[in-house]
mmCIF file of C-alpha atoms in Angstrom:
data_model
loop_
_atom_site.group_PDB
_atom_site.id
_atom_site.type_symbol
_atom_site.label_atom_id
_atom_site.label_comp_id
_atom_site.label_asym_id
_atom_site.label_seq_id
_atom_site.Cartn_x
_atom_site.Cartn_y
_atom_site.Cartn_z
ATOM 1 C CA MET Y 1458 -28.489 80.045 72.063
ATOM 2 C CA ASN Y 1459 -27.331 80.698 75.452
ATOM 3 C CA GLU Y 1460 -24.300 78.631 76.523
ATOM 4 C CA LYS Y 1461 -24.071 77.828 80.147
ATOM 5 C CA ILE Y 1462 -20.021 78.620 81.516
ATOM 6 C CA TYR Y 1463 -18.801 76.687 84.093
ATOM 7 C CA GLU Y 1464 -16.207 77.839 86.595
ATOM 8 C CA TYR Y 1465 -13.866 76.504 89.084
ATOM 9 C CA LYS Y 1466 -11.359 78.863 90.809
ATOM 10 C CA ASP Y 1467 -9.111 79.008 93.575
ATOM 11 C CA ASP Y 1468 -6.118 80.854 94.910
ATOM 12 C CA SER Y 1469 -4.548 78.175 92.496
ATOM 13 C CA ASN Y 1470 -6.581 76.576 90.243
ATOM 14 C CA TRP Y 1471 -8.460 77.787 87.844
ATOM 15 C CA PHE Y 1472 -10.985 76.384 85.261
ATOM 16 C CA ILE Y 1473 -13.919 77.730 83.193
ATOM 17 C CA GLY Y 1474 -15.850 75.445 81.176
ATOM 18 C CA ARG Y 1475 -18.779 75.144 78.322
ATOM 19 C CA TRP Y 1476 -20.832 72.278 76.470
ATOM 20 C CA THR Y 1477 -20.244 72.390 72.799
ATOM 21 C CA THR Y 1478 -19.742 69.781 69.757
ATOM 22 C CA TYR Y 1479 -16.336 69.119 70.112
ATOM 23 C CA THR Y 1480 -13.518 68.443 73.291
ATOM 24 C CA ALA Y 1481 -10.343 70.868 73.532
ATOM 25 C CA VAL Y 1482 -8.274 71.045 77.133
ATOM 26 C CA ASP Y 1483 -5.983 74.341 75.685
ATOM 27 C CA HIS Y 1484 -3.966 76.106 78.502
ATOM 28 C CA PHE Y 1485 -4.539 79.929 78.673
ATOM 29 C CA VAL Y 1486 -0.707 81.124 78.105
ATOM 30 C CA THR Y 1487 0.868 77.435 76.798
ATOM 31 C CA LEU Y 1488 0.453 75.936 73.409
ATOM 32 C CA THR Y 1489 1.649 72.689 73.689
ATOM 33 C CA LYS Y 1490 -0.254 70.385 75.397
ATOM 34 C CA THR Y 1491 0.736 68.467 78.477
ATOM 35 C CA ARG Y 1492 0.297 64.848 79.333
ATOM 36 C CA VAL Y 1493 -2.635 65.759 81.840
ATOM 37 C CA GLN Y 1494 -4.701 67.950 79.334
ATOM 38 C CA LYS Y 1495 -4.617 64.652 76.977
ATOM 39 C CA GLN Y 1496 -5.878 63.041 80.290
ATOM 40 C CA ALA Y 1497 -8.613 65.485 80.999
ATOM 41 C CA GLU Y 1498 -9.989 65.264 77.091
ATOM 42 C CA GLN Y 1499 -10.596 61.227 77.101
ATOM 43 C CA LEU Y 1500 -12.814 62.106 79.935
ATOM 44 C CA ALA Y 1501 -14.928 62.860 76.956
ATOM 45 C CA SER Y 1502 -15.094 59.320 76.140
ATOM 46 C CA LEU Y 1503 -17.805 59.642 78.965
ATOM 47 C CA ILE Y 1504 -20.364 60.770 77.054
ATOM 48 C CA PRO Y 1505 -22.493 58.635 74.690
ATOM 49 C CA SER Y 1506 -23.228 60.934 71.914
ATOM 50 C CA PRO Y 1507 -20.155 61.404 69.096
ATOM 51 C CA ASN Y 1508 -21.468 65.147 68.795
ATOM 52 C CA LYS Y 1509 -20.830 66.282 72.553
ATOM 53 C CA GLY Y 1510 -18.315 67.657 73.897
ATOM 54 C CA PHE Y 1511 -16.925 69.960 76.449
ATOM 55 C CA VAL Y 1512 -13.887 73.001 76.215
ATOM 56 C CA VAL Y 1513 -12.652 73.618 79.198
ATOM 57 C CA GLN Y 1514 -9.984 76.555 79.388
ATOM 58 C CA ILE Y 1515 -6.947 76.462 82.316
ATOM 59 C CA LEU Y 1516 -6.361 79.880 83.177
ATOM 60 C CA LYS Y 1517 -4.354 78.075 86.496
ATOM 61 C CA GLN Y 1518 -3.442 74.881 87.600
ATOM 62 C CA GLN Y 1519 -1.561 72.906 90.820
ATOM 63 C CA SER Y 1520 -4.026 70.014 91.334
ATOM 64 C CA ASP Y 1521 -4.541 67.519 88.547
ATOM 65 C CA ASP Y 1522 -7.301 66.019 90.214
ATOM 66 C CA LEU Y 1523 -9.341 68.977 90.524
ATOM 67 C CA LEU Y 1524 -8.876 70.253 86.806
ATOM 68 C CA PHE Y 1525 -10.633 66.225 86.708
ATOM 69 C CA GLN Y 1526 -13.677 66.691 89.223
ATOM 70 C CA PHE Y 1527 -13.578 69.739 87.777
ATOM 71 C CA ILE Y 1528 -14.742 67.869 84.413
ATOM 72 C CA LEU Y 1529 -16.737 65.238 85.866
ATOM 73 C CA SER Y 1530 -18.881 67.664 87.169
ATOM 74 C CA LEU Y 1531 -20.012 69.731 84.297
ATOM 75 C CA ILE Y 1532 -20.376 65.738 82.384
ATOM 76 C CA ASN Y 1533 -22.807 65.028 85.549
ATOM 77 C CA GLN Y 1534 -24.659 68.525 85.255
ATOM 78 C CA GLU Y 1535 -25.404 68.152 81.911
ATOM 79 C CA LEU Y 1536 -26.268 64.376 81.391
ATOM 80 C CA GLY Y 1537 -27.506 64.095 84.581
ATOM 81 C CA ARG Y 1538 -25.054 61.438 85.545
ATOM 82 C CA GLN Y 1539 -23.281 60.396 88.695
ATOM 83 C CA PHE Y 1540 -19.263 60.218 87.901
ATOM 84 C CA GLU Y 1541 -16.905 59.744 90.460
ATOM 85 C CA LEU Y 1542 -13.632 60.284 91.029
ATOM 86 C CA LYS Y 1543 -11.644 57.557 93.410
ATOM 87 C CA LYS Y 1544 -7.831 57.165 94.407
ATOM 88 C CA HIS Y 1545 -6.329 53.693 94.380
ATOM 89 C CA HIS Y 1546 -2.930 52.819 95.108
ATOM 90 C CA GLY Y 1547 -1.680 56.047 92.697
ATOM 91 C CA ALA Y 1548 -4.175 55.367 90.007
ATOM 92 C CA THR Y 1549 -7.080 57.799 89.260
ATOM 93 C CA LEU Y 1550 -10.336 55.496 88.553
ATOM 94 C CA ILE Y 1551 -13.650 57.252 87.305
ATOM 95 C CA THR Y 1552 -16.744 55.275 88.748
ATOM 96 C CA GLU Y 1553 -20.684 55.856 88.985
ATOM 97 C CA HIS Y 1554 -22.151 53.735 91.633
ATOM 98 C CA ASP Y 1555 -20.363 49.734 91.489
ATOM 99 C CA HIS Y 1556 -18.705 50.474 88.002
ATOM 100 C CA ILE Y 1557 -15.510 51.455 87.061
ATOM 101 C CA TYR Y 1558 -15.614 53.347 83.482
ATOM 102 C CA HIS Y 1559 -12.459 54.629 83.157
ATOM 103 C CA LEU Y 1560 -8.920 54.685 84.990
ATOM 104 C CA LEU Y 1561 -5.780 57.189 84.913
ATOM 105 C CA LEU Y 1562 -2.438 56.121 85.584
ATOM 106 C CA PRO Y 1563 0.818 58.132 86.862
ATOM 107 C CA GLU Y 1564 3.051 59.130 83.847
ATOM 108 C CA ASP Y 1565 5.144 56.140 84.855
ATOM 109 C CA GLY Y 1566 2.841 53.844 85.273
ATOM 110 C CA LEU Y 1567 1.566 51.844 88.301
ATOM 111 C CA PRO Y 1568 3.069 48.660 89.466
ATOM 112 C CA LEU Y 1569 0.761 46.225 89.616
ATOM 113 C CA SER Y 1570 1.111 44.363 92.511
ATOM 114 C CA SER Y 1571 0.470 47.863 94.318
ATOM 115 C CA PHE Y 1572 -2.869 48.461 91.956
ATOM 116 C CA LEU Y 1573 -4.492 44.799 92.936
ATOM 117 C CA GLU Y 1574 -2.339 44.810 96.869
ATOM 118 C CA GLN Y 1575 -5.619 43.919 99.151
ATOM 119 C CA SER Y 1576 -6.228 46.017 101.843
ATOM 120 C CA SER Y 1577 -9.783 46.575 104.304
ATOM 121 C CA GLY Y 1578 -11.281 48.693 101.058
ATOM 122 C CA PHE Y 1579 -11.413 49.787 97.840
ATOM 123 C CA GLY Y 1580 -9.902 53.346 97.177
ATOM 124 C CA ASP Y 1581 -7.698 54.989 99.004
ATOM 125 C CA THR Y 1582 -8.536 56.304 102.234
ATOM 126 C CA ILE Y 1583 -7.322 59.723 104.300
ATOM 127 C CA LEU Y 1584 -7.325 58.942 108.399
ATOM 128 C CA ILE Y 1585 -8.992 61.516 110.345
ATOM 129 C CA ALA Y 1586 -7.550 61.333 114.040
ATOM 130 C CA THR Y 1587 -10.780 62.320 115.192
ATOM 131 C CA ARG Y 1588 -13.482 60.090 116.973
ATOM 132 C CA ASN Y 1589 -15.747 63.019 116.309
ATOM 133 C CA GLU Y 1590 -18.870 61.690 113.722
ATOM 134 C CA GLY Y 1591 -19.990 65.555 112.750
ATOM 135 C CA LYS Y 1592 -15.809 66.853 111.793
ATOM 136 C CA THR Y 1593 -15.888 63.586 109.872
ATOM 137 C CA SER Y 1594 -19.177 63.984 107.710
ATOM 138 C CA GLU Y 1595 -17.480 67.388 107.384
ATOM 139 C CA PHE Y 1596 -14.725 65.949 106.169
ATOM 140 C CA ARG Y 1597 -15.907 63.237 103.990
ATOM 141 C CA SER Y 1598 -17.673 65.543 101.991
ATOM 142 C CA LEU Y 1599 -15.069 68.111 101.860
ATOM 143 C CA PHE Y 1600 -12.617 65.154 100.496
ATOM 144 C CA LYS Y 1601 -14.786 63.644 98.260
ATOM 145 C CA LYS Y 1602 -14.170 66.396 95.385
ATOM 146 C CA LEU Y 1603 -10.277 64.564 94.684
ATOM 147 C CA GLY Y 1604 -11.263 61.188 95.078
ATOM 148 C CA TYR Y 1605 -10.718 59.908 98.725
ATOM 149 C CA ALA Y 1606 -13.246 57.755 101.098
ATOM 150 C CA VAL Y 1607 -12.667 59.191 104.701
ATOM 151 C CA GLU Y 1608 -12.703 57.230 108.202
ATOM 152 C CA ASN Y 1609 -11.988 58.127 111.787
ATOM 153 C CA LEU Y 1610 -10.453 56.309 114.494
ATOM 154 C CA ASN Y 1611 -13.639 54.770 115.164
ATOM 155 C CA ALA Y 1612 -12.335 52.466 113.040
ATOM 156 C CA TYR Y 1613 -9.268 51.517 115.136
ATOM 157 C CA PRO Y 1614 -10.296 50.999 118.850
ATOM 158 C CA ASP Y 1615 -7.193 49.620 119.345
ATOM 159 C CA LEU Y 1616 -5.085 53.308 118.722
ATOM 160 C CA PRO Y 1617 -4.127 55.206 121.689
ATOM 161 C CA ASP Y 1618 -5.555 58.288 122.878
ATOM 162 C CA ILE Y 1619 -3.305 61.023 121.981
ATOM 163 C CA ALA Y 1620 -2.744 63.885 124.834
ATOM 164 C CA GLU Y 1621 -3.113 67.587 123.668
ATOM 165 C CA THR Y 1622 -0.998 68.801 125.339
ATOM 166 C CA GLY Y 1623 0.094 71.398 123.338
ATOM 167 C CA THR Y 1624 -0.573 75.214 124.134
ATOM 168 C CA THR Y 1625 -0.769 76.004 120.258
ATOM 169 C CA PHE Y 1626 -3.802 74.809 117.426
ATOM 170 C CA GLU Y 1627 -0.774 73.781 115.643
ATOM 171 C CA GLU Y 1628 1.392 71.808 118.359
ATOM 172 C CA ASN Y 1629 -2.032 69.877 119.344
ATOM 173 C CA ALA Y 1630 -2.871 68.731 115.309
ATOM 174 C CA ARG Y 1631 0.782 68.059 114.802
ATOM 175 C CA LEU Y 1632 0.556 65.696 118.134
ATOM 176 C CA LYS Y 1633 -2.711 64.058 116.564
ATOM 177 C CA ALA Y 1634 -1.558 63.545 113.114
ATOM 178 C CA GLU Y 1635 2.118 63.149 113.512
ATOM 179 C CA THR Y 1636 2.123 60.840 116.133
ATOM 180 C CA ILE Y 1637 -0.930 58.122 114.657
ATOM 181 C CA ALA Y 1638 0.459 58.818 111.093
ATOM 182 C CA GLU Y 1639 3.762 57.102 112.593
ATOM 183 C CA LEU Y 1640 2.076 54.057 114.340
ATOM 184 C CA THR Y 1641 0.089 53.373 111.226
ATOM 185 C CA GLY Y 1642 1.822 54.422 108.375
ATOM 186 C CA ARG Y 1643 -1.550 56.444 107.063
ATOM 187 C CA LEU Y 1644 -1.384 58.984 105.760
ATOM 188 C CA VAL Y 1645 -3.242 61.304 108.227
ATOM 189 C CA LEU Y 1646 -5.424 64.260 108.915
ATOM 190 C CA ALA Y 1647 -5.882 65.713 112.536
ATOM 191 C CA ASP Y 1648 -7.815 69.113 113.041
ATOM 192 C CA ASP Y 1649 -7.267 71.716 116.187
ATOM 193 C CA SER Y 1650 -9.947 73.710 116.054
ATOM 194 C CA GLY Y 1651 -11.984 76.147 118.860
ATOM 195 C CA LEU Y 1652 -13.629 79.166 119.635
ATOM 196 C CA LYS Y 1653 -12.108 82.507 120.279
ATOM 197 C CA VAL Y 1654 -13.983 84.877 122.139
ATOM 198 C CA ASP Y 1655 -12.358 88.564 122.182
ATOM 199 C CA VAL Y 1656 -13.958 89.702 125.292
ATOM 200 C CA LEU Y 1657 -12.729 86.831 127.354
ATOM 201 C CA GLY Y 1658 -8.958 86.870 125.377
ATOM 202 C CA GLY Y 1659 -8.932 84.639 123.288
ATOM 203 C CA LEU Y 1660 -10.484 81.986 125.725
ATOM 204 C CA PRO Y 1661 -11.846 78.634 124.969
ATOM 205 C CA GLY Y 1662 -9.198 78.996 122.872
ATOM 206 C CA VAL Y 1663 -7.390 75.202 122.256
ATOM 207 C CA TRP Y 1664 -9.602 74.994 125.601
ATOM 208 C CA SER Y 1665 -12.590 74.547 124.059
ATOM 209 C CA ALA Y 1666 -13.564 71.178 124.151
ATOM 210 C CA ARG Y 1667 -13.142 70.984 127.851
ATOM 211 C CA PHE Y 1668 -14.337 74.527 128.832
ATOM 212 C CA SER Y 1669 -16.791 73.537 131.188
ATOM 213 C CA GLY Y 1670 -14.160 70.879 132.611
ATOM 214 C CA GLU Y 1671 -12.945 67.591 132.251
ATOM 215 C CA ASP Y 1672 -16.091 65.591 131.689
ATOM 216 C CA ALA Y 1673 -17.935 68.566 129.784
ATOM 217 C CA THR Y 1674 -20.768 68.213 127.178
ATOM 218 C CA ASP Y 1675 -21.620 70.393 124.358
ATOM 219 C CA ALA Y 1676 -24.798 71.657 126.651
ATOM 220 C CA SER Y 1677 -21.963 72.171 129.651
ATOM 221 C CA ASN Y 1678 -19.370 74.227 127.832
ATOM 222 C CA ASN Y 1679 -22.758 76.572 126.215
ATOM 223 C CA GLN Y 1680 -23.818 76.874 128.780
ATOM 224 C CA LYS Y 1681 -20.601 77.934 131.023
ATOM 225 C CA LEU Y 1682 -19.715 80.239 127.534
ATOM 226 C CA LEU Y 1683 -23.340 81.753 128.600
ATOM 227 C CA HIS Y 1684 -22.154 82.995 132.163
ATOM 228 C CA GLU Y 1685 -19.083 84.477 131.334
ATOM 229 C CA LEU Y 1686 -20.401 86.695 129.003
ATOM 230 C CA ALA Y 1687 -24.022 86.844 131.387
ATOM 231 C CA MET Y 1688 -22.574 91.021 131.555
ATOM 232 C CA VAL Y 1689 -21.404 91.121 128.094
ATOM 233 C CA PHE Y 1690 -24.650 93.139 126.750
ATOM 234 C CA GLU Y 1691 -24.080 94.706 123.419
ATOM 235 C CA SER Y 1692 -23.801 92.355 120.451
ATOM 236 C CA LYS Y 1693 -21.115 94.123 119.186
ATOM 237 C CA ASP Y 1694 -19.301 93.404 122.441
ATOM 238 C CA ARG Y 1695 -19.777 89.184 121.668
ATOM 239 C CA SER Y 1696 -16.964 89.077 118.889
ATOM 240 C CA ALA Y 1697 -16.138 85.317 118.496
ATOM 241 C CA GLN Y 1698 -13.892 83.856 115.866
ATOM 242 C CA PHE Y 1699 -13.860 79.931 115.280
ATOM 243 C CA HIS Y 1700 -10.767 78.740 114.451
ATOM 244 C CA ALA Y 1701 -8.752 75.559 112.460
ATOM 245 C CA THR Y 1702 -5.510 74.500 112.168
ATOM 246 C CA LEU Y 1703 -5.298 71.370 110.396
ATOM 247 C CA VAL Y 1704 -2.430 68.916 109.839
ATOM 248 C CA LEU Y 1705 -2.038 66.641 107.147
ATOM 249 C CA ALA Y 1706 1.288 64.056 108.144
ATOM 250 C CA LYS Y 1707 2.916 60.656 106.639
ATOM 251 C CA SER Y 1708 5.504 58.666 108.381
ATOM 252 C CA GLY Y 1709 9.196 60.112 106.691
ATOM 253 C CA LYS Y 1710 7.716 63.469 104.943
ATOM 254 C CA GLU Y 1711 7.210 67.206 106.753
ATOM 255 C CA SER Y 1712 3.574 67.544 107.462
ATOM 256 C CA LEU Y 1713 1.320 70.060 105.109
ATOM 257 C CA VAL Y 1714 -0.359 72.899 107.662
ATOM 258 C CA VAL Y 1715 -2.955 75.459 106.853
ATOM 259 C CA SER Y 1716 -5.197 77.352 109.157
ATOM 260 C CA ALA Y 1717 -8.641 79.355 109.326
ATOM 261 C CA ASP Y 1718 -11.177 81.623 110.899
ATOM 262 C CA TRP Y 1719 -14.822 82.075 110.826
ATOM 263 C CA PRO Y 1720 -15.609 85.042 112.003
ATOM 264 C CA GLY Y 1721 -19.439 86.041 113.822
ATOM 265 C CA TYR Y 1722 -20.910 86.421 117.318
ATOM 266 C CA ILE Y 1723 -21.954 84.812 120.579
ATOM 267 C CA ALA Y 1724 -25.568 84.859 121.022
ATOM 268 C CA PHE Y 1725 -27.098 85.510 123.951
ATOM 269 C CA ASP Y 1726 -28.759 82.160 123.776
ATOM 270 C CA ALA Y 1727 -28.896 78.979 121.790
ATOM 271 C CA LYS Y 1728 -30.836 77.942 118.859
ATOM 272 C CA GLY Y 1729 -30.411 75.357 115.706
ATOM 273 C CA GLU Y 1730 -30.364 71.223 115.644
ATOM 274 C CA ASN Y 1731 -27.423 70.951 113.078
ATOM 275 C CA GLY Y 1732 -23.608 70.483 114.028
ATOM 276 C CA PHE Y 1733 -21.985 70.084 117.538
ATOM 277 C CA GLY Y 1734 -20.008 71.813 119.742
ATOM 278 C CA TYR Y 1735 -20.766 75.754 120.497
ATOM 279 C CA ASP Y 1736 -22.504 75.844 116.823
ATOM 280 C CA PRO Y 1737 -26.088 76.578 118.471
ATOM 281 C CA LEU Y 1738 -24.286 79.869 119.760
ATOM 282 C CA PHE Y 1739 -22.165 81.159 117.059
ATOM 283 C CA LEU Y 1740 -24.057 83.753 115.075
ATOM 284 C CA VAL Y 1741 -23.170 83.844 111.207
ATOM 285 C CA GLY Y 1742 -20.805 86.902 110.185
ATOM 286 C CA GLU Y 1743 -24.071 89.911 110.136
ATOM 287 C CA THR Y 1744 -26.343 86.826 108.999
ATOM 288 C CA GLY Y 1745 -28.161 86.347 112.118
ATOM 289 C CA ARG Y 1746 -28.340 82.706 111.725
ATOM 290 C CA ARG Y 1747 -26.664 80.213 114.272
ATOM 291 C CA SER Y 1748 -24.167 77.853 112.659
ATOM 292 C CA ALA Y 1749 -26.486 75.115 114.027
ATOM 293 C CA GLU Y 1750 -29.054 76.530 112.095
ATOM 294 C CA LEU Y 1751 -26.698 75.500 108.725
ATOM 295 C CA SER Y 1752 -27.972 72.719 106.265
ATOM 296 C CA LEU Y 1753 -24.200 70.657 106.150
ATOM 297 C CA GLU Y 1754 -23.889 71.780 102.692
ATOM 298 C CA GLU Y 1755 -24.369 75.568 103.900
ATOM 299 C CA LYS Y 1756 -21.208 75.177 106.636
ATOM 300 C CA ASN Y 1757 -18.849 73.091 103.977
ATOM 301 C CA GLN Y 1758 -18.947 76.602 102.317
ATOM 302 C CA ILE Y 1759 -18.174 78.650 105.208
ATOM 303 C CA SER Y 1760 -16.859 77.416 108.026
ATOM 304 C CA HIS Y 1761 -13.597 78.103 110.099
ATOM 305 C CA ARG Y 1762 -13.233 73.655 108.932
ATOM 306 C CA ALA Y 1763 -14.113 74.028 105.510
ATOM 307 C CA LEU Y 1764 -11.689 77.714 104.721
ATOM 308 C CA ALA Y 1765 -8.838 76.304 106.401
ATOM 309 C CA ALA Y 1766 -9.776 72.541 103.678
ATOM 310 C CA LYS Y 1767 -9.908 74.744 100.714
ATOM 311 C CA LYS Y 1768 -6.457 75.805 101.768
ATOM 312 C CA LEU Y 1769 -5.557 72.874 101.997
ATOM 313 C CA LEU Y 1770 -6.771 70.685 98.897
ATOM 314 C CA GLU Y 1771 -4.750 73.718 96.951
ATOM 315 C CA GLY Y 1772 -2.045 73.290 98.616
ATOM 316 C CA PHE Y 1773 -2.580 68.975 97.961
ATOM 317 C CA ALA Y 1774 -1.182 68.346 94.611
ATOM 318 C CA ALA Y 1775 2.815 70.303 95.379
ATOM 319 C CA TRP Y 1776 3.098 68.046 98.866
ATOM 320 C CA GLN Y 1777 2.288 65.311 97.497
ATOM 321 C CA LYS Y 1778 4.989 65.673 95.241
ATOM 322 C CA GLN Y 1779 7.457 66.578 97.147
#
């Protein structure tokens, strides 16, 4: 019988798993089990049958949560369940719908008062420094795997708008993330992203959102971009990159900064109903498809924001421990 093999791999984590008749989580180079491996094996309690389990081989590991999420994905696919990982005041909970099935605590425990602390909702959240619901949806999908809920500035109407006075993507992202983190005491993620068109010397760049003026809209920005490229007739000369810089900030802590580019070309006309901004004009690599023709799931695999978020997730565990 052919066994299905599951795999997760990034620059800092590499797990291989399979469904079998017993449970074991082993490290490729270490015989002694770590506390996290023992916690991971406890997730077998989610499996109703005593005759089933999982074997996971750890080749590289930096993030505990990505290991737990990998095992949950394996269980969900094999059993048709919908287990999710959720963070709450330092604890890791395994939930399904409105039920808690398992609780994982840090090595030094957790004060009861902290765990039971009253807040606006259950579960830890990351505040995204934007009022753009399109961006928020993308981040919500990306951070769900680490157990974090996501909210944006629309939930905080009294917070001031932060002027993007920087001349680089990082400067603008830092301004938003670090200022709002200081004002709220929250874990805040800000991105500054934009479109860089090679033949325009990297424009619109940091001015992407207001390329057509202070009252710019997506439609007016797209129209201006097409006007600027009106005399560029060869597709190969219309090369461009979507760029994203992400800054994760918390008061009193050095910020985590990552960035990524998504290469493509600018089309001669707009097409597609999904996404926002320049998505209807951005041809993805050599595929011939506009970004606006991709589903959210497809976009979250390959976009500039997804690539930057992947780097952020890889560095998140080490940053938290600093």
